[in-house]
mmCIF file of C-alpha atoms in Angstrom:
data_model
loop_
_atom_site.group_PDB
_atom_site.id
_atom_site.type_symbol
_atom_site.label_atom_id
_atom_site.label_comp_id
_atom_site.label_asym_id
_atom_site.label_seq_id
_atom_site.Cartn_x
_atom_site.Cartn_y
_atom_site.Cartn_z
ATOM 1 C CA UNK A 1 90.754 -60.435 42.368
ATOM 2 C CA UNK A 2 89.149 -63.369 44.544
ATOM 3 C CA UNK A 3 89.549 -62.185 48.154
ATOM 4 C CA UNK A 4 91.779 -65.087 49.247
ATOM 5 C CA UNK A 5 94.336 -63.440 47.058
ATOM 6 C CA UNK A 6 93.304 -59.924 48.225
ATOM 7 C CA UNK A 7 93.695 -60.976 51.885
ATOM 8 C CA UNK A 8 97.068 -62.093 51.034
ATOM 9 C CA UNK A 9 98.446 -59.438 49.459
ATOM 10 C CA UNK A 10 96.905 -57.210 52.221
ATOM 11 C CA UNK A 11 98.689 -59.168 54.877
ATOM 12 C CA UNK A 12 101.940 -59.023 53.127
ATOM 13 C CA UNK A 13 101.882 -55.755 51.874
ATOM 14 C CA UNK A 14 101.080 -54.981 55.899
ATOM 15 C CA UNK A 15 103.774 -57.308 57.255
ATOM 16 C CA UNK A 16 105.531 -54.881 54.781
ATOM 17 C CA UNK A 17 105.055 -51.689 56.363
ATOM 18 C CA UNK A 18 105.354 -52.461 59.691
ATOM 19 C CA UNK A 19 108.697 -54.335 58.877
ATOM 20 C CA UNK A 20 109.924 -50.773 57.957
ATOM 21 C CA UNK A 21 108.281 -49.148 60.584
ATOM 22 C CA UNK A 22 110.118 -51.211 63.181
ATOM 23 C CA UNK A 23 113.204 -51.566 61.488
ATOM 24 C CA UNK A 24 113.211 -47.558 60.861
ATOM 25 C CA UNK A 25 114.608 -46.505 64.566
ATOM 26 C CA UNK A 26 118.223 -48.595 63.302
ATOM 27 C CA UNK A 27 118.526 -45.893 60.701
ATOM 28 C CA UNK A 28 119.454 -43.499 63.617
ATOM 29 C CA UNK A 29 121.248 -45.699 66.010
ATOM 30 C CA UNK A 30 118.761 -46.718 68.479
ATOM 31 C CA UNK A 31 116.625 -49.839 69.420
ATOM 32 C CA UNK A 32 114.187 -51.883 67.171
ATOM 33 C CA UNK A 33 111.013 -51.187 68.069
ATOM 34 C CA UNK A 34 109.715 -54.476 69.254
ATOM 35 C CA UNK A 35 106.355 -53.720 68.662
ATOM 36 C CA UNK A 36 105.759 -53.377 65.286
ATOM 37 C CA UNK A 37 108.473 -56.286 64.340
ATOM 38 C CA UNK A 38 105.939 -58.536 66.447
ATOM 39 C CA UNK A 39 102.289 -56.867 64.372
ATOM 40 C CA UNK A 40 104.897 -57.225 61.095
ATOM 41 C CA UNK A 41 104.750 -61.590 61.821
ATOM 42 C CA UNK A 42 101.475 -61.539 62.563
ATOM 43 C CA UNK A 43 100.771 -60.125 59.442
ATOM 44 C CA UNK A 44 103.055 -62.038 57.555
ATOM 45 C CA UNK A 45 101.768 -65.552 59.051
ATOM 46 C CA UNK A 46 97.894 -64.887 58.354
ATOM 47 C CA UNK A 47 98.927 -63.430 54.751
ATOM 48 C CA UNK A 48 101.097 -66.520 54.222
ATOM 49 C CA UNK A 49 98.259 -68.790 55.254
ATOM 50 C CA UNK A 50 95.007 -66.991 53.804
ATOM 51 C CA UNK A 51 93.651 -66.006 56.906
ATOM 52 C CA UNK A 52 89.558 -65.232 56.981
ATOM 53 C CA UNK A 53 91.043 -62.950 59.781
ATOM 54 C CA UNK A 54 92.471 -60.129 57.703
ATOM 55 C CA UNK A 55 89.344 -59.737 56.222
ATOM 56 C CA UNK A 56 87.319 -57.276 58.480
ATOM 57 C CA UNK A 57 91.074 -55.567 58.263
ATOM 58 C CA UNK A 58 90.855 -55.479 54.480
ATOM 59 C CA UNK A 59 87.488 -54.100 54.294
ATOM 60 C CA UNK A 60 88.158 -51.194 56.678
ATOM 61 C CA UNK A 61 91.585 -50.451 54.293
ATOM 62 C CA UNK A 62 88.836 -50.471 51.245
ATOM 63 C CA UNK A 63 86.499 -48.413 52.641
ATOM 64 C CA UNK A 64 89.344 -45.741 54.112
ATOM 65 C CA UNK A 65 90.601 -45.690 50.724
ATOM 66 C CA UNK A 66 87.230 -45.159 49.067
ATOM 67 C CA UNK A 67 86.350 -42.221 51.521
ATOM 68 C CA UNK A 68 89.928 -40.545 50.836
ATOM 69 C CA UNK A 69 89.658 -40.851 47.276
ATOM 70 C CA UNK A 70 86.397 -39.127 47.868
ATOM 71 C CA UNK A 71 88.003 -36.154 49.464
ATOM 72 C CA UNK A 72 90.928 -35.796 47.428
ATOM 73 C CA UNK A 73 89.722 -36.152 44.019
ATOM 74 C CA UNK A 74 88.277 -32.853 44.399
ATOM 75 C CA UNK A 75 91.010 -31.312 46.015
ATOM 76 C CA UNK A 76 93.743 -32.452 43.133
ATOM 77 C CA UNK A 77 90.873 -31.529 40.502
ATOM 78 C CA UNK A 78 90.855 -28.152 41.956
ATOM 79 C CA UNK A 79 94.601 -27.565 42.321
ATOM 80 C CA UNK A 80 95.328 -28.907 38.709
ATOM 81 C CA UNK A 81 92.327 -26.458 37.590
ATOM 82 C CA UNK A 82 93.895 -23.301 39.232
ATOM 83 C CA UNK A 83 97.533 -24.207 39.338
ATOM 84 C CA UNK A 84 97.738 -25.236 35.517
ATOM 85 C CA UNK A 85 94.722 -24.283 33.498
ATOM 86 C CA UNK A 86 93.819 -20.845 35.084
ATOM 87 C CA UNK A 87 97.794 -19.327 34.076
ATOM 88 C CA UNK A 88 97.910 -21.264 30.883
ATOM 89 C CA UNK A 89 94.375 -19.550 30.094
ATOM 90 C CA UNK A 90 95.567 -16.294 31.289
ATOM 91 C CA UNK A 91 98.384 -16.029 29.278
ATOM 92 C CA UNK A 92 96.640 -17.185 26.152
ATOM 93 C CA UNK A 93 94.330 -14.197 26.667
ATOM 94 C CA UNK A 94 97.017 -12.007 27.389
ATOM 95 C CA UNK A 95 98.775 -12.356 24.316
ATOM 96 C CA UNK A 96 95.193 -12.537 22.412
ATOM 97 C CA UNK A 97 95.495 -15.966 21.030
ATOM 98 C CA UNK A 98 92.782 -17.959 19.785
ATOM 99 C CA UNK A 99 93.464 -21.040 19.672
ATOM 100 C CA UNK A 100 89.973 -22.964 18.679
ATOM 101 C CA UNK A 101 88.969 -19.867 15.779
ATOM 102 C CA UNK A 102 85.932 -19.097 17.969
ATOM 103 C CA UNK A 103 85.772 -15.108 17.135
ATOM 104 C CA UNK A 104 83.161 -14.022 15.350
ATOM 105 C CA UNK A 105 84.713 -11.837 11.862
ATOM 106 C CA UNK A 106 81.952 -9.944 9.964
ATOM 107 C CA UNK A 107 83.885 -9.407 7.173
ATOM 108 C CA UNK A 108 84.381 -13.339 6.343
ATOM 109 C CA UNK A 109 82.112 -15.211 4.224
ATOM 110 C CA UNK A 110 82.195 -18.811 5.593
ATOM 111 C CA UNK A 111 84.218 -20.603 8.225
ATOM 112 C CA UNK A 112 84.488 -23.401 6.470
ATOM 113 C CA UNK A 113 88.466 -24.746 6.361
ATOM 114 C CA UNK A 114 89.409 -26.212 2.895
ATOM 115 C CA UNK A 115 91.273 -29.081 3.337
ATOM 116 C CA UNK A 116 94.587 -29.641 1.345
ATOM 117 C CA UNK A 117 94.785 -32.946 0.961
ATOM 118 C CA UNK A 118 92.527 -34.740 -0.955
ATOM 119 C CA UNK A 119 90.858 -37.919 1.318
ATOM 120 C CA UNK A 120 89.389 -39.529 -1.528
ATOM 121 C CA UNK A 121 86.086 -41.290 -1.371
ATOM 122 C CA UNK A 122 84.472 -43.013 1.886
ATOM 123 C CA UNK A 123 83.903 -46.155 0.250
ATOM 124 C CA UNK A 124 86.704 -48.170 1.640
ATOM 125 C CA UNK A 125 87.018 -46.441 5.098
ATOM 126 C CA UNK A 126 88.956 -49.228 6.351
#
């Protein structure tokens, strides 16, 4: 995406946000807050017009997102890893399943699985 278009989506996706963060205090009753309606146009006007502006802005979102993705990667990685995998492994073992045929049987002559159906030849693969 040419950065034009990047600084424009980042300006409207920020006039966004701080559109509903202003507008949020007339969920309860109370006052706009002035504040953030007023950041919400700026945003919107240097979107609308492709301002070189929002660009140190943009960089610092990319670079925040970057350095969080860093951090949590690892941290969803590691709760999918002991929240899913580690039970589901558990009670595999527990019920002495194997599920890949990785015991070793002394009594068995080959490993090798006959197929049933025939594949015919490789010639015409495709």
């Amino acid at each position: 995406m040419k950065l034009q278009n990047s600084n424009k989506s980042f300006g409207l996706l920020f006039f966004i946000i701080f559109l509903i963060i202003g507008l949020w205090p007339l969920k309860n009753g109370d006052n706009l807050n002035v504040y953030f309606i007023v950041i919400s146009g700026i945003f919107l006007i240097l979107g609308l017009i492709n301002s070189r502006l929002l660009s140190p802005l943009h960089k610092i979102w990319i670079k925040l997102g970057e350095i969080l993705g860093v951090i949590i990667s690892p941290i969803i990685m590691f709760m999918v890893y002991f929240i899913v995998l580690t039970p589901v492994s558990l009670i595999v073992r527990l019920f002495g399943k194997d599920l890949l045929n990785l015991k070793f049987l002394k009594k068995k002559e080959s490993y090798w699985i006959k197929r049933k159906k025939n594949l015919g030849t490789m010639n015409n693969q495709f």
